[in-house]
XYZ file of C-alpha atoms in Angstrom:
706
model
C 51.747 -4.519 69.456
C 53.439 -6.760 66.587
C 55.722 -9.272 68.329
C 58.529 -9.277 66.640
C 59.467 -11.816 64.030
C 56.444 -10.775 62.671
C 57.748 -6.971 62.230
C 61.502 -9.203 60.954
C 59.562 -10.394 58.694
C 56.860 -7.566 56.995
C 59.798 -5.090 57.009
C 62.557 -7.049 56.303
C 61.694 -10.147 54.066
C 58.735 -8.725 52.197
C 60.221 -5.373 51.238
C 62.170 -7.053 48.451
C 58.999 -7.807 46.933
C 56.712 -4.607 47.331
C 56.532 -1.852 44.386
C 56.527 2.118 46.186
C 55.890 4.158 43.554
C 53.147 1.667 42.486
C 51.168 2.000 45.469
C 51.940 5.387 46.241
C 50.002 6.248 42.552
C 47.270 3.528 43.189
C 46.821 4.875 47.220
C 47.609 8.106 47.048
C 45.745 8.408 51.234
C 49.087 7.039 51.863
C 51.108 9.955 51.254
C 48.046 12.341 53.131
C 48.809 9.331 56.213
C 52.287 10.779 56.063
C 53.703 7.682 55.744
C 55.692 6.150 53.598
C 53.740 4.286 50.710
C 55.890 0.494 52.952
C 54.576 1.885 56.451
C 51.190 2.368 55.019
C 50.945 -1.237 53.288
C 52.151 -3.027 56.176
C 49.813 -1.110 58.609
C 46.189 -0.502 56.904
C 46.996 -1.545 53.476
C 46.353 -5.005 53.430
C 44.079 -5.490 55.827
C 42.189 -3.763 53.512
C 42.784 -5.690 50.536
C 45.108 -3.344 48.928
C 48.130 -4.842 47.162
C 51.409 -4.772 46.809
C 51.853 -1.560 44.584
C 53.179 -4.160 41.422
C 49.956 -6.107 40.034
C 47.621 -2.789 39.191
C 43.405 -2.072 39.501
C 42.166 -2.809 36.103
C 40.097 -0.407 36.768
C 43.060 1.729 37.091
C 45.692 0.384 34.579
C 45.546 -1.951 32.147
C 49.143 -3.998 30.904
C 48.013 -5.339 27.496
C 46.583 -2.402 26.847
C 49.046 -0.320 27.238
C 51.564 -2.147 24.723
C 49.082 -2.038 22.368
C 48.980 1.672 22.222
C 52.491 2.481 23.021
C 54.814 0.395 20.906
C 58.063 1.462 22.125
C 57.729 0.673 25.390
C 56.295 -2.871 24.196
C 59.940 -3.109 22.001
C 62.058 -2.428 25.591
C 60.455 -5.203 26.620
C 59.460 -3.389 29.699
C 57.131 -3.748 32.538
C 54.461 -1.949 31.464
C 53.151 -1.035 35.300
C 56.551 0.044 36.147
C 57.606 2.180 32.919
C 54.439 3.974 33.202
C 54.753 4.016 37.422
C 58.052 5.940 36.085
C 57.875 7.832 32.979
C 54.606 6.920 31.293
C 52.526 9.492 33.436
C 55.523 12.629 33.895
C 55.048 12.073 29.343
C 51.561 12.295 29.822
C 50.893 8.800 28.886
C 47.333 7.157 29.589
C 46.842 3.896 31.126
C 46.138 1.986 28.604
C 42.569 2.048 29.206
C 41.392 5.158 26.573
C 42.953 4.386 23.581
C 42.235 7.648 21.277
C 39.676 8.263 18.536
C 42.677 6.602 15.602
C 43.833 3.466 17.433
C 39.916 2.294 18.507
C 36.215 3.509 18.229
C 34.573 1.456 21.246
C 30.694 2.251 19.889
C 31.723 0.848 16.096
C 33.697 -1.833 17.665
C 29.806 -2.905 19.866
C 27.385 -1.692 16.693
C 30.411 -4.416 14.436
C 30.170 -7.150 16.904
C 26.850 -8.009 18.380
C 28.315 -10.641 21.022
C 30.588 -8.210 22.383
C 27.956 -5.845 23.704
C 25.983 -8.442 24.185
C 28.513 -9.846 26.837
C 28.416 -6.283 28.547
C 32.097 -6.668 28.580
C 34.285 -3.389 28.000
C 35.095 -3.167 24.277
C 38.570 -1.713 24.701
C 39.697 -4.777 27.233
C 37.723 -7.663 24.562
C 39.763 -6.245 21.675
C 43.187 -6.150 23.455
C 42.251 -9.394 24.964
C 40.497 -11.365 22.602
C 39.254 -8.988 18.943
C 42.934 -8.963 17.375
C 43.510 -12.683 17.619
C 40.296 -13.554 16.699
C 41.006 -11.042 13.580
C 38.635 -8.735 14.525
C 39.091 -4.743 13.706
C 39.413 -2.061 15.844
C 36.216 -0.710 15.901
C 36.745 2.430 12.933
C 36.688 0.106 9.793
C 33.326 -2.085 9.008
C 33.005 -3.932 6.234
C 31.258 -3.293 3.506
C 28.524 -5.092 4.355
C 27.740 -2.877 7.433
C 28.639 0.610 6.652
C 29.791 2.154 3.384
C 30.476 5.988 3.730
C 30.892 7.299 -0.057
C 26.875 6.339 0.541
C 26.420 7.890 3.293
C 28.602 11.253 2.168
C 25.902 11.715 -0.301
C 23.032 10.499 1.453
C 23.429 13.002 4.032
C 24.827 16.056 2.150
C 24.625 17.542 6.059
C 27.157 14.893 7.229
C 29.794 15.431 4.133
C 29.439 19.207 5.253
C 31.033 18.624 8.327
C 33.938 17.180 6.819
C 33.183 14.624 10.064
C 33.986 10.400 10.014
C 31.395 9.934 8.355
C 31.320 6.276 9.386
C 31.355 7.814 13.581
C 28.622 10.339 12.518
C 26.663 7.236 11.894
C 26.979 4.947 14.563
C 27.114 8.310 17.599
C 23.888 9.951 15.752
C 23.253 8.644 12.580
C 21.836 5.497 13.922
C 19.335 7.201 16.640
C 18.531 10.020 14.066
C 17.023 6.853 11.560
C 19.556 7.385 8.959
C 20.785 4.539 6.856
C 23.953 2.471 6.973
C 25.171 3.955 3.189
C 24.059 1.122 1.510
C 20.132 1.428 0.992
C 19.238 5.183 -0.323
C 16.199 5.816 -0.529
C 14.623 4.883 -4.446
C 13.931 8.847 -5.334
C 18.007 8.768 -4.984
C 18.829 6.084 -6.673
C 17.001 3.123 -9.012
C 18.721 -0.280 -8.681
C 17.506 -1.827 -11.072
C 16.841 0.430 -13.520
C 20.822 1.229 -13.207
C 21.785 -2.416 -13.581
C 19.326 -2.238 -17.676
C 20.711 1.003 -18.267
C 24.830 -0.203 -18.047
C 24.802 -3.287 -18.806
C 28.377 -3.805 -18.128
C 27.373 -3.261 -14.077
C 25.366 -5.533 -14.514
C 27.452 -8.282 -16.442
C 30.252 -7.073 -14.058
C 27.667 -8.100 -11.381
C 28.573 -5.707 -8.718
C 26.074 -3.579 -6.358
C 24.731 -1.066 -8.260
C 24.739 1.477 -5.958
C 28.141 1.069 -4.909
C 29.189 1.290 -8.488
C 27.095 4.275 -8.711
C 28.866 6.182 -5.978
C 32.183 5.176 -6.701
C 32.979 5.300 -10.206
C 29.442 6.003 -11.897
C 28.450 9.755 -10.823
C 32.277 10.866 -12.042
C 31.442 9.129 -15.227
C 28.293 11.275 -15.798
C 25.631 8.304 -15.786
C 22.385 8.866 -14.549
C 21.106 7.145 -11.146
C 18.918 4.930 -12.545
C 16.004 6.960 -12.988
C 16.144 8.414 -16.402
C 17.348 6.373 -19.146
C 17.334 7.013 -23.151
C 14.030 6.475 -25.327
C 16.576 4.329 -27.076
C 15.983 1.897 -24.013
C 13.147 2.963 -23.109
C 9.256 5.587 -23.676
C 7.447 5.261 -20.658
C 3.904 6.493 -22.711
C 4.451 2.979 -24.961
C 4.709 0.915 -22.221
C 1.718 2.640 -20.480
C 0.044 2.290 -24.328
C 1.055 -1.212 -24.376
C -0.108 -1.980 -20.452
C -3.642 -1.407 -19.454
C -2.863 -2.967 -16.289
C -0.220 -0.845 -15.701
C -1.864 2.433 -17.183
C -4.274 0.847 -14.063
C -2.176 1.035 -11.351
C -0.730 4.101 -11.962
C 2.726 2.804 -11.090
C 5.789 4.964 -12.818
C 7.042 2.861 -16.074
C 9.624 2.613 -15.794
C 10.279 1.204 -12.501
C 7.653 -1.077 -12.867
C 9.404 -2.427 -16.237
C 12.590 -2.479 -14.692
C 11.369 -3.983 -11.761
C 8.989 -6.613 -13.218
C 8.265 -6.353 -16.316
C 11.949 -6.892 -17.295
C 11.328 -10.136 -15.894
C 7.919 -10.641 -17.307
C 9.749 -9.862 -20.552
C 7.611 -7.096 -21.238
C 7.161 -5.793 -24.452
C 9.546 -1.687 -24.589
C 9.760 -1.197 -28.414
C 7.673 -1.350 -31.733
C 9.862 -3.836 -32.519
C 10.008 -6.067 -34.461
C 7.271 -3.697 -36.310
C 9.227 -1.252 -36.047
C 12.406 -1.090 -38.574
C 14.965 2.237 -37.387
C 16.780 2.169 -40.708
C 14.583 2.051 -42.798
C 11.860 4.570 -41.264
C 14.745 7.065 -41.124
C 15.501 6.602 -45.446
C 12.149 6.058 -46.019
C 11.910 9.563 -44.701
C 14.741 11.415 -44.302
C 13.318 15.045 -43.081
C 12.862 13.588 -39.577
C 16.723 14.153 -38.818
C 15.743 17.783 -39.234
C 13.285 17.344 -36.281
C 14.318 19.377 -33.094
C 13.491 16.729 -31.078
C 15.426 14.227 -32.451
C 18.034 16.246 -33.457
C 17.843 17.012 -29.979
C 18.009 13.246 -28.584
C 15.006 14.111 -27.076
C 13.488 11.609 -29.552
C 15.020 8.917 -31.741
C 12.799 7.568 -34.978
C 10.745 5.057 -32.599
C 9.825 7.715 -30.689
C 8.942 9.867 -33.473
C 6.850 7.114 -35.129
C 4.963 7.279 -31.781
C 4.065 10.439 -31.214
C 4.665 12.776 -34.618
C 5.027 10.183 -37.707
C 1.328 8.007 -38.063
C -0.826 11.448 -37.432
C 1.635 12.099 -40.584
C 0.489 8.586 -42.021
C 4.632 7.271 -41.887
C 5.172 4.030 -41.968
C 6.890 1.869 -39.531
C 8.358 -0.763 -41.513
C 7.176 -2.456 -44.912
C 5.165 -4.844 -41.854
C 2.451 -2.474 -41.199
C 0.376 -0.049 -43.970
C -0.217 2.691 -41.106
C -2.799 4.201 -43.814
C -4.968 1.254 -44.559
C -5.040 0.046 -40.849
C -6.863 3.967 -39.556
C -8.878 4.257 -42.714
C -10.330 -0.033 -42.372
C -10.803 -0.163 -38.821
C -13.082 2.703 -38.123
C -12.701 2.425 -34.015
C -9.371 2.968 -34.118
C -9.589 5.939 -36.113
C -11.994 7.406 -33.853
C -9.977 7.225 -30.761
C -6.760 9.007 -31.967
C -4.666 6.094 -30.953
C -1.564 4.959 -32.881
C -2.499 2.371 -34.987
C 0.752 0.130 -34.836
C -0.193 0.520 -31.001
C -3.720 -0.473 -31.058
C -2.849 -3.823 -33.825
C 0.043 -5.080 -31.455
C -2.024 -4.483 -27.433
C -5.559 -5.576 -29.374
C -5.675 -6.154 -33.455
C -3.088 -9.065 -33.684
C -5.319 -11.021 -30.898
C -8.867 -9.626 -32.832
C -6.734 -11.275 -36.379
C -6.906 -8.143 -37.439
C -4.208 -7.847 -41.059
C -1.098 -5.304 -40.130
C -1.088 -4.080 -44.142
C -4.260 -5.260 -46.929
C -3.578 -8.741 -48.492
C -5.573 -7.316 -51.537
C -2.593 -5.221 -53.032
C -0.015 -8.043 -53.322
C -0.548 -10.523 -56.545
C -1.620 -12.930 -57.186
C -3.071 -13.671 -53.478
C -5.161 -16.655 -54.242
C -4.869 -20.076 -52.005
C -3.530 -23.046 -53.344
C -4.253 -26.399 -51.802
C -3.724 -28.278 -54.553
C -2.530 -29.041 -57.954
C -4.217 -30.642 -61.313
C -4.812 -34.443 -60.333
C -3.462 -35.299 -63.979
C -0.513 -33.692 -62.757
C 0.701 -35.030 -60.092
C -0.351 -38.251 -60.571
C 2.422 -38.100 -63.457
C 4.735 -37.354 -61.061
C 7.459 -40.320 -60.069
C 9.857 -40.810 -58.009
C 13.355 -40.264 -60.049
C 16.883 -39.422 -58.486
C 18.619 -36.295 -59.308
C 22.033 -34.730 -58.501
C 24.026 -32.280 -57.369
C 25.080 -30.073 -59.768
C 27.565 -26.715 -60.045
C 27.230 -23.573 -60.621
C 28.797 -23.590 -64.368
C 26.780 -25.988 -65.099
C 22.689 -24.102 -64.744
C 20.779 -23.545 -67.395
C 20.792 -19.926 -68.971
C 16.960 -19.505 -67.689
C 17.571 -21.635 -64.249
C 15.061 -21.145 -61.054
C 17.053 -21.727 -58.130
C 14.930 -22.489 -54.157
C 17.271 -21.261 -51.764
C 16.172 -23.058 -48.472
C 18.863 -24.280 -47.290
C 19.348 -25.129 -43.537
C 16.493 -26.943 -40.635
C 14.988 -30.716 -41.996
C 11.206 -29.579 -41.057
C 11.176 -26.541 -43.155
C 13.107 -27.998 -45.949
C 10.755 -30.629 -46.328
C 6.852 -28.044 -45.430
C 8.187 -26.563 -48.639
C 8.348 -29.171 -51.278
C 5.365 -28.335 -52.742
C 7.286 -25.322 -54.012
C 8.973 -27.013 -56.283
C 5.813 -29.302 -57.578
C 4.416 -25.987 -57.955
C 7.105 -24.155 -60.087
C 7.451 -27.179 -62.088
C 3.806 -26.770 -62.755
C 3.997 -23.213 -63.065
C 7.020 -23.569 -65.052
C 7.614 -26.656 -67.149
C 10.012 -25.382 -69.696
C 12.551 -23.823 -66.884
C 15.233 -25.979 -64.717
C 14.765 -25.653 -61.227
C 17.639 -26.716 -58.356
C 17.056 -26.426 -54.624
C 19.988 -24.856 -52.858
C 19.934 -26.935 -49.692
C 23.198 -28.413 -47.211
C 24.673 -31.020 -47.994
C 23.195 -32.782 -44.378
C 19.536 -32.225 -46.155
C 20.414 -33.777 -49.760
C 18.461 -36.839 -49.067
C 15.712 -34.671 -48.719
C 16.183 -33.673 -52.272
C 17.431 -35.898 -54.130
C 13.643 -38.063 -55.086
C 12.336 -34.794 -56.213
C 10.717 -35.649 -59.361
C 10.582 -31.341 -59.807
C 14.015 -30.527 -59.338
C 16.781 -30.919 -62.319
C 19.554 -30.865 -59.164
C 20.629 -29.672 -56.126
C 23.223 -27.462 -55.253
C 25.144 -28.028 -52.084
C 26.014 -25.394 -49.797
C 27.396 -25.457 -46.129
C 25.899 -22.024 -44.494
C 24.287 -19.187 -45.177
C 27.349 -17.781 -46.572
C 27.458 -20.090 -49.112
C 24.188 -19.204 -50.349
C 25.166 -15.741 -50.845
C 28.182 -16.628 -53.102
C 25.642 -18.087 -55.141
C 23.310 -15.950 -55.776
C 25.817 -13.434 -56.874
C 27.682 -15.532 -59.235
C 24.127 -16.645 -61.258
C 24.079 -14.571 -65.103
C 21.274 -13.955 -67.712
C 18.124 -15.260 -66.521
C 18.546 -17.123 -63.904
C 17.013 -16.476 -60.338
C 16.062 -17.541 -57.424
C 12.639 -18.380 -55.439
C 14.091 -16.250 -51.911
C 12.300 -18.475 -49.008
C 14.309 -16.868 -46.439
C 12.753 -14.012 -44.332
C 13.300 -10.582 -43.798
C 16.162 -10.143 -46.138
C 18.673 -12.713 -45.477
C 19.768 -12.741 -48.872
C 18.730 -9.107 -49.413
C 22.139 -8.144 -50.675
C 20.788 -10.052 -54.089
C 19.450 -7.240 -56.192
C 15.592 -7.704 -56.796
C 15.486 -8.207 -60.261
C 17.708 -11.857 -59.492
C 15.203 -12.670 -57.250
C 11.208 -14.551 -59.501
C 9.842 -12.290 -56.028
C 10.923 -10.384 -53.317
C 10.250 -11.370 -49.391
C 10.163 -7.879 -48.349
C 7.343 -6.880 -50.677
C 5.114 -9.026 -48.732
C 5.591 -7.852 -45.498
C 6.246 -11.608 -43.801
C 9.170 -11.862 -41.723
C 9.623 -13.793 -37.984
C 7.821 -11.846 -36.473
C 4.794 -11.985 -38.205
C 5.116 -14.781 -39.808
C 2.448 -17.536 -37.656
C -0.143 -14.834 -37.217
C -2.518 -16.341 -38.978
C -0.243 -18.745 -41.255
C 0.708 -22.016 -41.374
C 5.146 -21.784 -42.566
C 4.813 -23.132 -46.185
C 2.169 -20.628 -46.608
C 3.757 -17.949 -44.408
C 7.332 -18.533 -46.626
C 5.099 -18.982 -50.566
C 3.689 -15.219 -49.333
C 7.333 -14.089 -48.254
C 9.174 -14.908 -51.445
C 6.078 -12.874 -53.917
C 4.123 -16.348 -55.051
C 0.697 -17.390 -54.270
C -0.815 -18.694 -51.040
C -0.409 -22.076 -50.874
C -1.565 -25.203 -48.425
C -0.467 -27.769 -50.317
C 0.128 -31.232 -48.623
C 4.110 -31.664 -48.472
C 5.405 -34.536 -49.480
C 8.413 -37.451 -49.343
C 9.972 -38.398 -52.285
C 12.280 -41.654 -51.651
C 14.665 -43.382 -53.430
C 14.267 -46.302 -55.530
C 16.249 -48.476 -52.415
C 13.907 -47.366 -49.372
C 10.848 -47.916 -51.731
C 11.673 -51.533 -52.275
C 11.605 -52.158 -48.808
C 9.785 -54.759 -46.894
C 8.530 -53.780 -43.392
C 10.589 -56.624 -41.841
C 13.530 -55.144 -44.084
C 12.954 -51.359 -42.688
C 12.741 -53.784 -38.637
C 15.688 -55.187 -38.757
C 17.348 -51.985 -40.332
C 17.070 -50.013 -37.558
C 17.422 -53.099 -34.875
C 13.792 -54.185 -34.101
C 13.097 -56.878 -35.523
C 14.251 -59.777 -33.056
C 11.865 -57.481 -30.672
C 8.816 -57.249 -32.762
C 8.718 -61.042 -33.455
C 8.803 -61.609 -29.677
C 5.992 -59.136 -28.698
C 3.779 -60.652 -31.463
C 4.737 -64.283 -30.875
C 3.364 -63.314 -27.307
C 0.805 -61.179 -27.958
C -0.187 -61.456 -31.549
C 0.238 -57.837 -32.615
C 3.470 -55.706 -32.669
C 2.270 -51.403 -32.445
C 5.309 -49.239 -32.851
C 5.312 -45.852 -31.307
C 7.930 -43.563 -32.241
C 9.322 -40.280 -29.791
C 11.119 -37.450 -31.469
C 11.884 -34.964 -27.754
C 14.067 -32.347 -29.112
C 13.608 -30.065 -32.114
C 16.577 -27.277 -33.266
C 14.862 -24.891 -30.764
C 14.620 -25.461 -27.256
C 11.866 -23.222 -26.472
C 9.595 -25.942 -28.344
C 10.744 -28.987 -26.161
C 7.887 -30.954 -23.765
C 10.702 -31.996 -20.869
C 13.017 -35.307 -20.408
C 11.294 -36.388 -17.418
C 7.934 -35.555 -19.103
C 8.627 -37.507 -22.036
C 10.373 -40.156 -19.632
C 7.096 -40.768 -17.988
C 4.734 -40.918 -20.827
C 7.007 -43.679 -22.250
C 7.098 -45.743 -19.257
C 3.307 -44.964 -18.935
C 3.148 -46.554 -22.384
C 4.485 -49.487 -21.790
C 3.058 -50.016 -18.834
C 0.078 -50.017 -20.261
C 0.258 -52.171 -23.988
C 2.168 -54.819 -23.756
C 2.074 -55.412 -27.420
C 4.168 -52.101 -27.820
C 7.823 -50.877 -28.590
C 8.497 -47.696 -27.290
C 11.559 -45.916 -29.930
C 13.011 -42.609 -29.473
C 14.562 -40.941 -32.556
C 16.388 -38.284 -32.875
C 20.538 -37.211 -32.323
C 19.839 -37.467 -28.774
C 18.792 -39.573 -26.164
C 16.043 -37.684 -23.742
C 14.068 -40.391 -22.523
C 14.984 -42.374 -19.270
C 13.362 -45.874 -19.355
C 15.801 -49.426 -19.160
C 12.608 -51.800 -20.413
C 13.645 -53.945 -22.725
C 10.409 -53.036 -25.131
C 11.934 -49.168 -25.202
C 14.786 -48.220 -27.602
C 16.331 -45.466 -28.146
C 18.050 -44.951 -31.959
C 20.282 -41.908 -31.096
C 22.781 -43.972 -33.760
C 19.983 -44.084 -36.541
C 20.717 -40.853 -39.194
C 20.112 -41.682 -42.503
C 16.572 -39.462 -43.081
C 15.674 -42.027 -46.280
C 15.345 -45.016 -43.157
C 13.972 -42.759 -40.936
C 10.779 -41.988 -42.761
C 10.043 -45.810 -43.450
C 10.185 -46.752 -39.994
C 7.684 -43.463 -39.220
C 5.450 -44.307 -41.735
C 5.431 -48.276 -40.671
C 4.306 -46.704 -36.658
C 1.004 -47.107 -35.069
C 1.701 -43.793 -33.835
C 3.721 -40.401 -34.042
C 4.514 -38.127 -30.421
C 6.599 -34.796 -30.953
C 7.144 -31.648 -30.473
C 7.054 -28.391 -33.650
C 10.400 -30.845 -34.779
C 11.246 -31.565 -38.295
C 10.190 -35.560 -37.978
C 6.714 -34.299 -37.642
C 6.353 -32.759 -41.021
C 7.615 -36.435 -42.069
C 4.843 -38.157 -40.227
C 2.380 -35.368 -42.298
C 3.939 -36.365 -45.559
C 3.841 -40.099 -44.617
C -0.200 -39.629 -44.035
C 0.763 -40.892 -40.302
C -1.206 -40.563 -36.755
C 0.224 -38.024 -34.977
C 0.775 -36.491 -31.451
C 1.998 -32.873 -31.614
C 2.713 -31.371 -28.342
C 2.564 -27.469 -28.113
C 3.107 -24.278 -26.186
C 3.045 -20.798 -26.728
C 6.468 -19.519 -28.837
C 8.506 -16.409 -28.960
C 10.935 -15.790 -31.370
C 12.080 -11.456 -31.580
C 9.988 -9.910 -28.905
C 7.155 -11.590 -30.411
C 4.936 -14.480 -29.052
C 2.887 -17.518 -31.281
C -0.753 -18.638 -29.424
C -2.139 -21.698 -31.016
C 0.345 -21.372 -34.419
C 0.699 -24.473 -36.586
C 3.664 -25.290 -38.537
C 1.985 -28.015 -40.929
C -0.179 -27.748 -44.403
C -2.019 -30.328 -45.201
C -4.411 -32.624 -43.371
C -2.641 -31.703 -40.254
C -3.028 -28.250 -41.028
C -7.301 -29.308 -41.264
C -6.363 -31.096 -38.231
C -7.101 -34.346 -39.821
C -4.641 -37.066 -38.952
C -3.493 -35.277 -35.764
C -3.914 -34.188 -32.436
C -2.940 -30.828 -31.174
C -2.050 -31.552 -26.430
C -1.604 -27.519 -26.148
C -0.032 -25.630 -23.507
C -2.960 -22.870 -21.948
C -2.205 -18.944 -23.162
C 0.846 -17.374 -23.569
C 2.862 -20.858 -21.928
C 5.629 -23.192 -22.917
C 5.429 -26.543 -24.513
C 6.900 -27.890 -20.635
C 3.846 -26.556 -19.034
C 1.727 -29.545 -20.956
C 1.127 -32.224 -18.488
C 1.348 -35.437 -19.382
C -1.439 -36.914 -18.228
C -3.105 -34.677 -21.260
C -0.590 -36.096 -23.602
C -0.901 -39.303 -21.697
C -5.619 -39.509 -22.322
C -4.687 -38.539 -25.845
C -1.938 -42.145 -26.775
C -4.966 -44.028 -24.689
C -7.903 -42.491 -27.097
C -5.312 -43.236 -29.678
C -4.550 -46.466 -29.432
C -7.605 -47.748 -27.968
């Protein structure tokens, strides 16, 4: 049936390109038909589309897979198909299509790479031909973002007991059963937010808390985040402090770790509870079984037991007095300090009996005959060795505003002790504030609080200090060295702004009468004799003022102080800039100048001036008293404006200090305490100064400037 030339070509010429063993392997029917592979190919195979045995079908043999599965073949650099046919099959090797579970995990590969699953291609072939070159995994090692084996085993003990590969179990069964991939434990098994709060080392390391717990925490004996120690959190106290959480009926620890911590909710009776003081005052507490076992810390002891026995939590709160005075608290049988923190403080109830304190009467003025006789005079820095044997030392070394606010204490002491020498212990940078005070016989310069301690330790004979530092910052000074002793009054950083100003709180804390005297800024002769023009010339405003006066007939000065020593009191840079631009736009006869060390206001108008290089405190005071309006925050120069009786606007919000929040507080005595000559622009209740809108301040400016 075949022409001779064709038979010759097929049987002789092409046979050299034919692989008999391969054809026989691919098409075993040739053996059943009693033909040689070559005969079968020529007579039947070609017409059926069979290949010549050299190129196996991908469904029967996968060369790239074979080489990957058997590195020895790849290393020998032989044809993988021929090797498989001639040796591999007899040796029991695979045809390259079915890798072992140690080499490739198809289900895992598809789960790890959804694009492959979507393409509906064979995962093994995709991995061999493309995936490896692209750096893809073989399906056996999922990334930590896809699966957490240790977590899976901890979450599902049945899998751990079966001792199967957790990843394979998850892919083949776990997903269908709705199991997690080990990354998201049930909240009953683990609480991430709680773990981070309980173990700050983990939080600071910024590692996944669940992974840390599984890999290290459990072995180290750490908790799963659900059981904080009393030193960290007392659930009953948290519920007692917050009615909204009681009403929501949520787990108190869960709420605090999830929300309360970010909301800065209170978890302690501190600073009204003094742990060290409580144990020292009531040593029998250490014998309490609950305290010994660690179930209760001292704070929890007071909350559950101590107040019922009449114990005080610190010198700042009198349990018996509070219960005796407020019958409603006594009747409901609630911890009195909890009531004070949640209700009593807002209602201005007293935490202790002020009538038990000596000399509690209020002084708002000293006799006119005494005041009129005081004239500014210069005193000098003195050495400790030169002090009189009965000298009084006012100790308040730091913060410009505090020193100005407490100037009346020097006048009060001189009035009360006219025959004793009085000195002020102060940091060198603030000496100009006290240098010209006629009630002082000199001042002692220090560099830090540490130097203050050195001064107080050096006192001898009848020399004593007036301690204006709150809560015993000079505690290692023996009581006899103080004229009065701060801790006897129970006034400290946790409560000093609850009802009084800075001077009132500090004078009482030091044991004096409640002073509300207006402050004075004592000026040296060199500055007192300066004219208005000379002051403006010295600060660099004279030429511009003359120009505006010539054009407009007058020139008004608005001063800004934009930064305090505590950023929590500050307004925002952008709002001060916006306010400056609005003032200059509305009032063409106004110059706005910013005083203070930092330059915050961004304004390019020629009628704005930054005086951030002006550091002479005496000169700054001369500028303030010659201004038409002073605008600032709760800061040092506002106390100068108060002393100089300058029309002012104070921008204020809530002030948080050591967990205690002061709302609607007033730091100033004198006129500003009475609301005279000052406009307070306050943020809403519990909002920071930065929340005060610019429009509200500008409205007050308009009311004053017209």
